[in-house]
Coordinates of C-alpha atoms and ligand atoms in Angstrom, one line a residue:
Chain O
M103 CA 17.9 17.5 -56.1
I104 CA 19.3 20.5 -53.3
K105 CA 15.0 20.6 -51.6
R106 CA 15.2 17.0 -52.0
W107 CA 18.6 17.2 -49.8
H108 CA 16.7 19.9 -47.5
A109 CA 14.4 18.1 -47.0
V110 CA 16.4 14.6 -45.7
A111 CA 18.1 17.0 -43.7
A112 CA 14.6 18.6 -42.1
A113 CA 13.9 15.5 -41.3
A114 CA 16.5 14.1 -39.4
L115 CA 16.8 17.7 -37.5
V116 CA 12.9 16.7 -36.2
I117 CA 13.6 13.3 -35.7
A118 CA 17.2 13.7 -33.3
A119 CA 14.8 17.2 -31.2
V120 CA 12.1 14.1 -30.1
A121 CA 15.6 11.3 -29.1
L122 CA 17.1 14.6 -27.8
Y123 CA 13.5 15.5 -25.7
V124 CA 12.9 11.8 -25.1
V125 CA 16.3 10.9 -23.8
S126 CA 17.1 14.3 -21.6
R127 CA 12.9 14.1 -20.3
S128 CA 14.1 10.8 -17.4
T129 CA 17.8 12.8 -16.2
A130 CA 16.8 16.2 -15.4
A131 CA 17.1 17.2 -11.5
E132 CA 14.5 20.1 -10.4
P133 CA 15.1 21.8 -8.0
V134 CA 13.2 20.5 -4.4
N135 CA 9.8 22.1 -3.5
L136 CA 7.6 20.7 -1.3
T137 CA 5.4 21.5 1.0
T138 CA 3.7 20.1 4.4
T139 CA 1.3 20.8 6.7
G140 CA 1.0 19.6 10.5
S141 CA -1.8 19.9 13.1
R142 CA 0.7 23.0 13.9
Y143 CA 2.8 24.0 11.7
T144 CA 2.6 23.7 7.2
A145 CA 6.6 24.1 5.9
T146 CA 7.7 24.4 2.7
V147 CA 10.6 22.2 2.1
L148 CA 12.9 24.4 -0.9
I149 CA 16.7 22.6 -2.6
A150 CA 17.8 24.5 -5.4
D151 CA 20.6 22.3 -5.9
P152 CA 19.7 19.0 -5.1
A153 CA 22.6 16.3 -5.4
P154 CA 24.6 13.9 -3.0
G155 CA 26.9 15.8 0.0
Q156 CA 26.9 19.0 1.1
V157 CA 23.3 20.8 1.2
T158 CA 21.1 23.8 0.6
V159 CA 17.6 23.9 2.6
E160 CA 15.4 26.6 2.8
I161 CA 12.6 26.0 5.1
K162 CA 9.8 28.6 5.1
V163 CA 7.5 28.1 8.1
S164 CA 4.3 29.8 6.5
K165 CA 1.4 28.2 9.4
G166 CA 2.4 28.3 12.4
D167 CA 5.2 30.6 14.9
A168 CA 8.3 28.1 15.2
D169 CA 11.4 29.3 16.1
T170 CA 13.5 26.5 16.2
V171 CA 13.7 23.8 13.6
A172 CA 15.9 20.9 12.5
L173 CA 15.7 18.8 10.3
S174 CA 17.3 14.8 10.0
A175 CA 16.9 12.2 7.0
V176 CA 16.3 9.1 6.3
M177 CA 16.4 6.1 3.1
A178 CA 14.0 3.8 3.9
E179 CA 15.2 1.0 1.2
M180 CA 18.9 1.0 2.7
G181 CA 17.8 1.9 6.4
H182 CA 20.7 5.6 6.3
S183 CA 19.7 7.9 8.4
T184 CA 21.6 11.3 8.9
P185 CA 22.5 13.6 12.2
E186 CA 20.5 16.3 12.4
I187 CA 21.2 20.0 11.8
S188 CA 19.6 23.1 12.7
A189 CA 18.4 25.9 10.7
T190 CA 18.7 29.2 11.1
M191 CA 16.1 31.3 11.0
R192 CA 17.1 34.5 9.2
E193 CA 13.8 36.0 9.2
P194 CA 10.7 35.2 11.1
G195 CA 9.0 31.6 9.2
R196 CA 12.3 31.9 7.5
F197 CA 15.3 29.1 7.7
V198 CA 18.2 27.8 7.0
A199 CA 20.2 24.5 7.1
V200 CA 23.5 23.3 5.5
G201 CA 24.9 20.4 6.0
E202 CA 25.5 16.5 4.4
L203 CA 21.8 15.4 4.2
F204 CA 22.2 13.8 1.7
P205 CA 25.6 10.9 1.3
M206 CA 23.8 9.4 -1.5
S207 CA 21.5 9.0 -4.0
G208 CA 17.8 7.4 -3.9
V209 CA 14.7 8.6 -1.9
W210 CA 16.1 10.2 0.9
E211 CA 12.6 11.0 4.0
L212 CA 13.3 14.2 5.4
S213 CA 12.4 15.1 8.8
I214 CA 11.6 18.3 9.3
R215 CA 11.2 18.7 13.5
L216 CA 9.5 22.1 14.0
D217 CA 9.0 24.2 17.7
G218 CA 7.7 27.1 18.5
P219 CA 4.4 28.7 21.2
A220 CA 2.6 26.0 20.2
G221 CA 4.2 22.9 20.1
E222 CA 6.8 20.4 19.1
E223 CA 6.4 18.9 16.0
Q224 CA 7.8 16.3 13.3
L225 CA 6.9 16.9 9.4
A226 CA 7.5 15.3 6.9
V227 CA 8.7 15.2 3.4
K228 CA 10.4 12.1 0.9
T229 CA 12.2 13.6 -1.8
L230 CA 14.5 11.9 -5.3
I231 CA 17.9 12.3 -4.8
T232 CA 20.5 12.1 -8.0
E233 CA 24.0 12.7 -8.8
Chain D
M153 CA -2.8 2.8 -40.2
I154 CA -5.7 1.5 -38.2
R155 CA -3.6 -1.3 -37.2
V156 CA -0.6 1.2 -36.0
L157 CA -3.3 3.5 -34.3
C158 CA -5.1 0.2 -31.8
L159 CA -0.9 -0.3 -31.0
A160 CA 0.0 2.7 -30.1
A161 CA -2.9 2.5 -28.0
V162 CA -1.8 -1.2 -26.5
L163 CA 1.7 1.0 -25.2
V164 CA -0.1 3.7 -23.9
L165 CA -1.7 1.3 -21.3
A166 CA 0.9 -1.0 -21.1
L167 CA 2.8 2.4 -20.2
A168 CA 1.1 3.5 -17.7
A169 CA 2.7 2.7 -14.5
P170 CA 2.5 0.4 -11.6
A171 CA 0.3 1.5 -8.6
A172 CA 2.4 1.1 -5.4
A173 CA 0.6 0.3 -2.4
H174 CA -1.5 2.9 0.0
T175 CA -2.6 5.4 -4.3
V176 CA -4.9 5.2 -5.4
T177 CA -5.9 5.9 -8.9
A178 CA -8.8 5.6 -11.5
G179 CA -9.7 2.1 -12.4
T180 CA -7.5 1.3 -8.9
D181 CA -8.5 1.2 -5.3
L182 CA -6.8 1.4 -1.8
R183 CA -8.4 -1.5 0.4
I184 CA -8.0 -1.8 3.4
A185 CA -9.4 -4.5 6.3
Q186 CA -9.9 -3.1 9.9
T187 CA -10.8 -4.5 13.2
I188 CA -13.6 -1.8 14.1
A189 CA -15.2 -0.9 17.2
G190 CA -15.6 -4.7 17.5
A191 CA -16.7 -4.9 13.3
E192 CA -14.3 -6.6 10.9
V193 CA -15.0 -4.4 7.7
T194 CA -13.1 -3.3 4.8
V195 CA -12.8 0.2 3.8
V196 CA -12.6 0.4 0.3
V197 CA -11.7 4.5 -1.2
K198 CA -12.5 4.4 -5.2
G199 CA -9.9 6.7 -7.4
T200 CA -10.6 10.2 -9.2
T201 CA -9.8 10.3 -12.6
R202 CA -9.0 14.4 -12.3
V203 CA -8.2 16.1 -9.7
P204 CA -10.3 18.6 -8.5
G205 CA -12.3 15.5 -8.1
P206 CA -14.6 13.0 -5.9
L207 CA -12.9 10.7 -3.7
R208 CA -15.6 7.4 -3.3
I209 CA -15.7 5.7 -0.3
G210 CA -17.3 2.4 1.4
V211 CA -17.3 0.5 3.7
I212 CA -18.0 -3.0 3.7
A213 CA -19.3 -5.3 6.4
Y214 CA -18.3 -8.6 6.6
Q215 CA -20.6 -9.6 9.7
P216 CA -24.2 -7.8 10.5
V217 CA -23.4 -5.3 11.7
S218 CA -27.0 -2.3 12.2
G219 CA -26.5 0.7 11.2
L220 CA -22.2 0.8 12.4
P221 CA -21.8 4.3 11.3
I222 CA -17.5 5.6 10.5
G223 CA -16.3 8.9 10.2
L224 CA -14.6 9.3 7.2
E225 CA -12.2 12.3 7.0
V226 CA -9.6 12.9 4.3
R227 CA -6.6 15.0 5.1
S228 CA -4.4 16.7 2.1
V229 CA -0.6 16.3 4.0
E230 CA 0.6 19.0 1.4
D231 CA -1.5 21.8 2.7
G232 CA -4.4 20.1 5.2
R233 CA -6.4 20.9 3.4
T234 CA -9.7 18.3 5.2
V235 CA -12.6 17.4 3.7
T236 CA -15.0 15.3 6.5
G237 CA -18.6 12.6 5.8
T238 CA -20.2 9.6 7.3
A239 CA -20.4 5.8 5.6
Q240 CA -22.0 3.6 6.8
A241 CA -20.4 0.2 6.9
A242 CA -22.7 -3.1 5.0
A243 CA -22.1 -5.8 3.0
N244 CA -22.7 -4.0 -0.6
P245 CA -22.1 -0.6 0.8
Q246 CA -23.4 3.3 -0.1
Y247 CA -20.3 4.6 -1.3
T248 CA -20.2 8.7 0.3
Q249 CA -18.4 11.2 -2.4
L250 CA -15.7 13.4 -0.6
Q251 CA -13.9 16.4 -2.9
V252 CA -10.5 16.0 -2.8
E253 CA -8.4 19.8 -4.8
R254 CA -5.0 17.9 -5.1
T255 CA -3.2 14.9 -5.7
G256 CA -0.4 13.7 -3.4
P257 CA 0.4 12.8 0.1
H258 CA -3.5 12.4 1.8
E259 CA -4.9 11.0 5.0
L260 CA -7.7 9.1 5.4
K261 CA -9.1 9.1 9.4
L262 CA -11.5 6.6 9.7
S263 CA -13.6 7.0 13.7
A264 CA -16.0 4.1 15.3
G265 CA -17.1 4.2 18.9
N266 CA -14.7 6.0 20.7
E267 CA -11.4 4.6 18.1
T268 CA -9.4 6.2 15.2
A269 CA -7.7 4.7 12.7
V270 CA -5.1 7.2 10.1
I271 CA -4.5 5.9 6.8
P272 CA -1.9 7.4 5.0
F273 CA -3.1 7.0 1.2
R274 CA -1.4 8.7 -2.2
V275 CA -3.8 10.3 -4.6
L276 CA -2.5 9.7 -8.4
V277 CA -4.1 10.7 -11.5
E278 CA -2.7 9.9 -14.8
R279 CA -1.1 12.5 -16.8
D280 CA -1.3 12.4 -20.7
S281 CA 1.9 10.7 -22.2
A282 CA 4.8 12.7 -23.4
G283 CA 5.0 9.6 -25.8
A284 CA 1.2 9.2 -27.1
F285 CA 0.7 12.9 -27.6
L286 CA 4.1 12.8 -30.0
I287 CA 2.4 9.5 -31.9
Y288 CA -0.4 10.6 -32.4
G289 CA 1.4 14.3 -33.1
G290 CA 3.7 12.9 -35.9
L291 CA 0.8 10.7 -37.3
F292 CA -1.4 13.3 -37.7
V293 CA 1.4 15.0 -39.3
A294 CA 1.9 12.4 -41.4
A295 CA -1.4 12.1 -42.9
V296 CA -1.8 15.4 -43.5
L297 CA 1.3 16.0 -45.4
L298 CA 0.4 13.0 -47.0
V299 CA -3.0 14.2 -47.9
G300 CA -1.0 17.7 -49.1
G301 CA 1.6 15.9 -50.8
L302 CA -1.4 14.6 -53.1
L303 CA -3.3 17.3 -54.1
T304 CA -0.1 18.5 -55.0
G305 CA 1.7 16.0 -56.4
A306 CA -1.6 15.7 -58.9
T307 CA -1.6 19.9 -59.6
A308 CA 1.9 18.5 -60.9
R309 CA 4.3 20.2 -58.6
P310 CA 6.9 17.2 -57.5
G311 CA 9.3 19.8 -56.0
R312 CA 6.6 21.2 -53.5
A313 CA 5.4 17.8 -53.7
M314 CA 8.0 15.4 -52.3
A315 CA 9.2 18.7 -49.7
L316 CA 5.2 17.7 -48.4
A317 CA 5.9 13.4 -48.7
A318 CA 9.1 13.7 -47.0
G319 CA 7.5 15.8 -43.9
A320 CA 5.1 13.4 -43.8
A321 CA 7.8 10.3 -44.3
A322 CA 9.3 12.6 -40.4
G323 CA 6.5 13.2 -39.0
V324 CA 5.6 8.1 -39.5
T325 CA 8.8 8.4 -38.4
V326 CA 8.6 10.5 -35.5
A327 CA 5.2 8.0 -34.8
A328 CA 6.9 4.6 -35.3
M329 CA 10.5 5.7 -33.4
V330 CA 8.4 6.6 -29.4
I331 CA 6.2 4.1 -30.3
V332 CA 9.3 1.1 -30.6
F333 CA 11.9 3.4 -27.9
E334 CA 9.1 4.5 -25.4
S335 CA 8.5 1.1 -24.1
Q336 CA 13.1 1.3 -23.2
V337 CA 12.0 5.1 -21.3
P338 CA 10.3 4.8 -18.5
A339 CA 7.0 6.6 -18.8
P340 CA 6.6 9.4 -16.8
P341 CA 4.8 8.8 -13.2
P342 CA 1.6 9.8 -12.3
D343 CA 0.1 13.1 -10.8
G344 CA 1.0 13.3 -7.0
A345 CA 3.6 9.8 -7.6
A346 CA 5.4 9.2 -4.3
P347 CA 9.4 9.7 -5.3
A348 CA 11.1 7.1 -7.3
P349 CA 14.1 6.0 -8.6
A350 CA 13.9 5.1 -12.1
P351 CA 13.6 1.3 -12.0
T352 CA 17.2 1.0 -14.3
T353 CA 18.9 2.3 -11.0
S354 CA 16.8 0.4 -8.4
T355 CA 19.3 -2.5 -7.2
A356 CA 18.4 -3.2 -3.7
E357 CA 15.1 -5.1 -3.1
G358 CA 14.2 -5.5 0.2
R359 CA 14.4 -3.5 3.7
P360 CA 15.7 -3.2 6.9
Y361 CA 13.6 -6.1 9.3
V362 CA 11.5 -4.5 11.9
Q363 CA 11.3 -4.5 15.9
A364 CA 8.1 -5.6 16.9
R365 CA 7.3 -5.3 20.1
M366 CA 3.4 -6.9 21.0
E367 CA 2.1 -6.0 23.4
T368 CA -1.1 -5.6 26.2
V369 CA -2.6 -2.7 27.7
P370 CA -3.2 -3.3 30.7
A371 CA 0.1 -5.6 30.9
Q372 CA -2.1 -7.6 32.0
P373 CA -5.7 -8.8 30.2
E374 CA -8.9 -9.4 33.3
A375 CA -10.9 -11.9 31.8
G376 CA -13.9 -10.9 30.2
E377 CA -13.2 -7.1 30.0
E378 CA -11.6 -5.3 27.8
F379 CA -8.1 -4.6 26.1
T380 CA -6.1 -3.0 24.2
L381 CA -3.1 -5.4 22.2
R382 CA 0.0 -3.1 20.1
V383 CA 1.9 -3.3 17.9
D384 CA 5.1 -1.0 18.0
L385 CA 7.4 -1.4 15.0
V386 CA 11.1 0.1 14.4
D387 CA 13.4 0.3 12.0
G388 CA 16.2 -2.6 12.6
S389 CA 18.5 0.5 10.8
T390 CA 17.1 3.4 11.5
G391 CA 15.6 3.2 15.1
R392 CA 12.8 5.1 13.7
P393 CA 9.4 4.2 13.7
V394 CA 8.1 2.1 11.1
D395 CA 5.6 3.5 8.4
D396 CA 6.0 1.5 5.1
L397 CA 3.5 -1.1 5.5
T398 CA 1.6 -2.6 2.8
A399 CA -1.6 -3.1 2.7
H400 CA -0.6 -7.3 2.1
H401 CA -3.6 -9.0 2.0
E402 CA -5.5 -6.2 1.9
A403 CA -4.0 -5.0 5.6
L404 CA -1.5 -3.2 7.5
A405 CA -1.0 -6.2 9.1
H406 CA -3.1 -9.6 10.0
V407 CA -3.5 -10.5 13.2
V408 CA -4.2 -13.6 14.7
V409 CA -4.4 -14.8 18.7
T410 CA -5.4 -17.3 20.0
S411 CA -5.4 -19.4 24.0
E412 CA -2.6 -22.2 23.7
D413 CA -5.1 -24.6 23.5
G414 CA -6.7 -23.3 20.4
R415 CA -9.8 -22.9 21.6
Y416 CA -10.4 -19.2 21.3
F417 CA -9.2 -17.6 17.9
R418 CA -9.5 -14.2 17.2
H419 CA -7.7 -12.7 13.9
V420 CA -8.3 -9.4 13.5
H421 CA -6.6 -5.8 11.1
P422 CA -5.4 -3.8 14.4
L423 CA -5.5 0.4 13.3
R424 CA -2.7 2.4 12.8
T425 CA -2.3 4.7 15.0
A426 CA 0.1 7.4 14.4
P427 CA 3.3 5.9 12.2
G428 CA 4.6 2.9 13.9
H429 CA 1.8 2.3 15.8
L430 CA -1.5 -0.1 15.6
E431 CA -3.5 -1.1 17.7
V432 CA -6.9 -3.5 17.7
R433 CA -9.8 -3.8 21.0
L434 CA -10.2 -7.0 22.2
S435 CA -11.5 -9.5 25.3
A436 CA -11.3 -12.9 25.8
G437 CA -13.1 -14.9 28.2
R438 CA -10.7 -17.5 30.3
P439 CA -8.0 -17.4 32.3
G440 CA -4.7 -18.2 30.6
R441 CA -2.0 -17.8 27.8
Y442 CA -2.8 -16.3 24.5
L443 CA -0.2 -16.4 21.6
A444 CA -0.2 -13.4 18.9
H445 CA 1.5 -13.9 15.9
A446 CA 1.4 -10.2 13.2
E447 CA 2.3 -11.1 9.1
L448 CA 2.8 -7.7 7.9
E449 CA 5.0 -6.2 4.9
R450 CA 7.3 -2.9 4.8
E451 CA 7.3 -1.7 1.4
N452 CA 9.9 -3.7 -1.6
S453 CA 9.7 -5.8 1.3
G454 CA 9.3 -9.3 1.5
G455 CA 6.5 -10.7 4.6
Q456 CA 7.7 -10.8 8.2
L457 CA 5.4 -12.6 10.7
V458 CA 6.4 -11.0 14.6
A459 CA 5.2 -13.3 17.3
A460 CA 4.4 -13.1 21.3
D461 CA 2.2 -13.8 23.9
F462 CA 0.2 -12.3 27.4
T463 CA -2.0 -13.7 30.1
V464 CA -5.3 -12.6 30.5
G465 CA -5.7 -13.4 34.3
G466 CA -9.1 -13.0 37.2
P467 CA -11.4 -16.5 37.2
A468 CA -13.3 -17.3 33.1
K469 CA -16.7 -15.4 32.9
A470 CA -19.6 -16.9 31.5
S471 CA -19.2 -15.6 28.1
A472 CA -16.2 -17.8 28.0
E473 CA -15.8 -19.0 24.0
S474 CA -15.4 -22.2 23.0
G475 CA -14.1 -23.0 20.0
T476 CA -17.0 -24.6 17.8
V477 CA -20.3 -22.2 18.7
T478 CA -21.6 -19.3 16.6
E479 CA -20.6 -16.0 18.0
S480 CA -22.1 -13.3 15.1
G481 CA -21.0 -10.1 16.0
K482 CA -18.1 -10.6 17.9
T483 CA -14.7 -9.6 15.5
G484 CA -13.2 -12.6 13.9
A485 CA -15.0 -15.2 15.7
P486 CA -15.4 -18.5 15.1
A487 CA -18.6 -19.7 13.8
T488 CA -20.8 -23.2 12.0
Q489 CA -22.5 -22.7 9.2
A490 CA -25.9 -23.7 10.8
G491 CA -27.1 -27.4 11.8
T492 CA -24.0 -28.9 10.1
T493 CA -20.5 -29.9 10.6
V494 CA -18.4 -29.7 7.9
T495 CA -14.8 -31.5 8.3
P496 CA -12.2 -31.0 6.7
R497 CA -10.8 -33.4 3.9
L498 CA -7.2 -34.0 4.4
Q499 CA -5.3 -36.4 1.7
P500 CA -3.4 -38.4 3.0
A501 CA -5.3 -38.1 5.8
V502 CA -2.3 -38.5 7.8
P503 CA 0.4 -36.0 6.5
I504 CA 4.3 -37.0 6.9
A505 CA 5.6 -34.3 7.2
G506 CA 7.9 -32.5 4.6
R507 CA 5.4 -33.3 1.9
P508 CA 2.5 -31.7 0.5
T509 CA -1.3 -32.2 2.4
T510 CA -4.0 -31.3 0.6
I511 CA -6.7 -29.8 2.7
D512 CA -10.3 -29.3 1.3
L513 CA -13.6 -28.1 2.7
D514 CA -16.9 -27.7 1.4
T515 CA -18.7 -24.5 1.3
P516 CA -22.1 -23.1 1.2
A517 CA -23.3 -21.3 -1.6
G518 CA -22.4 -17.3 -1.9
V519 CA -18.6 -17.4 -1.0
R520 CA -16.8 -13.9 -1.3
T521 CA -14.1 -12.4 -1.2
W522 CA -12.8 -11.5 1.9
L523 CA -9.1 -10.1 2.0
G524 CA -8.6 -10.3 -1.7
M525 CA -9.2 -14.4 -1.2
T526 CA -11.6 -16.6 -1.5
G527 CA -9.9 -18.6 1.7
H528 CA -7.4 -18.5 4.3
L529 CA -5.4 -21.9 6.9
L530 CA -4.3 -20.7 9.7
I531 CA -1.8 -23.0 10.7
R532 CA -0.4 -23.1 13.9
G533 CA 1.9 -25.9 16.1
Q534 CA 0.4 -27.1 19.3
D535 CA 3.0 -24.9 21.2
G536 CA 3.1 -21.5 19.1
R537 CA 6.0 -21.8 18.5
F538 CA 4.9 -22.5 14.2
F539 CA 2.7 -20.0 12.2
G540 CA 1.3 -20.7 8.5
H541 CA -1.5 -18.5 6.7
V542 CA -2.5 -20.6 3.5
H543 CA -4.5 -19.4 0.7
E544 CA -7.2 -20.8 -1.6
M545 CA -6.6 -18.8 -4.6
G546 CA -9.6 -20.0 -7.0
A547 CA -13.0 -18.9 -7.4
P548 CA -15.4 -19.0 -4.9
G549 CA -16.9 -22.2 -5.6
S550 CA -18.5 -25.1 -3.3
R551 CA -15.5 -25.7 -2.2
V552 CA -12.0 -24.4 0.0
R553 CA -8.9 -26.4 -0.7
F554 CA -5.1 -25.3 0.2
T555 CA -2.1 -27.8 0.3
F556 CA 1.2 -27.3 2.6
S557 CA 3.9 -29.1 4.0
F558 CA 3.4 -29.4 7.1
P559 CA 7.5 -28.8 8.3
E560 CA 7.7 -30.4 11.2
P561 CA 5.9 -34.0 12.7
G562 CA 3.9 -32.6 15.2
R563 CA 0.4 -31.6 16.3
Y564 CA -1.0 -28.9 15.2
L565 CA -4.0 -26.2 15.4
A566 CA -5.3 -25.0 12.0
W567 CA -8.6 -22.9 10.8
V568 CA -10.2 -22.5 7.9
Q569 CA -11.8 -19.6 7.1
Y570 CA -14.2 -17.8 4.2
A571 CA -16.7 -15.1 4.0
T572 CA -20.2 -15.9 3.2
A573 CA -22.7 -12.4 2.2
D574 CA -23.2 -12.3 6.2
R575 CA -20.7 -13.6 8.1
I576 CA -16.7 -14.8 8.4
V577 CA -17.3 -18.4 8.9
T578 CA -14.2 -19.7 11.1
V579 CA -14.1 -24.0 10.9
P580 CA -11.8 -24.9 13.2
F581 CA -9.8 -28.4 13.8
T582 CA -6.5 -30.3 14.7
V583 CA -3.8 -32.2 12.1
N584 CA -1.4 -35.3 13.7
V585 CA 2.0 -34.9 10.8
T586 CA 3.3 -37.7 10.6
A587 CA 7.2 -38.0 10.7
P588 CA 8.3 -39.4 6.9
E589 CA 9.6 -43.1 8.2
A590 CA 13.1 -43.7 8.0
K591 CA 15.1 -45.2 4.8
Ligands
CU682 CU1 -5.6 -11.3 7.5

């Protein structure tokens, strides 16, 4: 009798684990790590904790000597756009910007305006921001 | 068991994410009409089932072209890797195979003559569904354990047999649960898909309007000289260039240019030269006022119509077109079926404003689908303030039929267009619409 009870419990555990997996699959907010290449620069956008409100965005420039990086965002679905914020160079090719880029959850297009001896170029990546 | 497996297969197929605009995935081609080097073509990009993998690109010509080479360049927007090739435009084109290394955003650059178009698109590859894994995994485990249970039962070890049977039950339950509930859980997007909110949280429908400016370069073209018609698109809410046009009826924009009197008619598909910028080259033989109507559609939005006018100056050129001569080789040019005069039949013969009118036109054998439809009817009010575009949705046959309610009494200019094996046929006619009888 005890063995039968164990079997039922094991089956219930398996079912619970599967249910948890299926539910959690759609809700996890993962860090943003996107790369985009234009004719002059290659930029990688890293956001460890993407969410509406204040965010810290790291930009790694792996092609082209950018000396200025500025970020702004557009939510095409609603027609929202946010002011441009300047990124601070931490070391050559590594920039960090802190600001309120995504006022609400949704799909945002992050514009990256890069400038340097090679000239100016505007690149963009799209990312889903959730609460 | 077989029935369950079939059901599972059906569900897995049904769960495949719907293809969004400008994406190529196995089985879903990207088709974009372009007016390039004076030719009306449709570029077809066939998807791949894997990356690295082959991306096949063909250029279908809708008019006689003899060796129109189109330069192809596919670039990954992520790593910048670029592959190039050449396609020959033809009625039944050979497909050029280019190797793509990854999924995600890409750009296809087309060049012919001295014109260039850049079409953004995404390469998608279907991911193995986690649900499918659980369904088949659960059923497999259940099957193994059931056999084990039977064998153990046969050797008279009820305890162990019971445990195995319970395991089998768990496997079946997992599979069944996933089959039942997976349909309520969003399927994983294909690899390379654009970020999108879960369908349940997306309440916004329709993007802000496009602020469009259409102008010619030069500002006043000369009769007989080539000019460029530019369409510049700006988002009405952000002021940014609009770069999210869908391939609406197989084109980023459908532009119809007509002379005020309707004798000049061009239906063309401008090239995207930069974000928010479309261009098409045209020429007009006669001076006078011309009207341009552009149809376009933003992602997740409805269609929009943009209208403009411009003036062609200078003396008329000998090559001045008339609305009824055959002008094969010229883009979207009107043409009649060789040696025949075809007149559309209207029902009622004198259309009444606000009531449906049907328009029938006999077509020769061998009509082929163009812009996703068997036939197109373009309608312009005499003064150009009204513009309409109607489709024959049926399969190609011996006629095309359209139903349209002319909104107001008056004179309308109309053109039926369809594609045959080697050309686009345009049949112009006029319609006089009367007012409904006053009660
Ligand atoms: Cu069109």
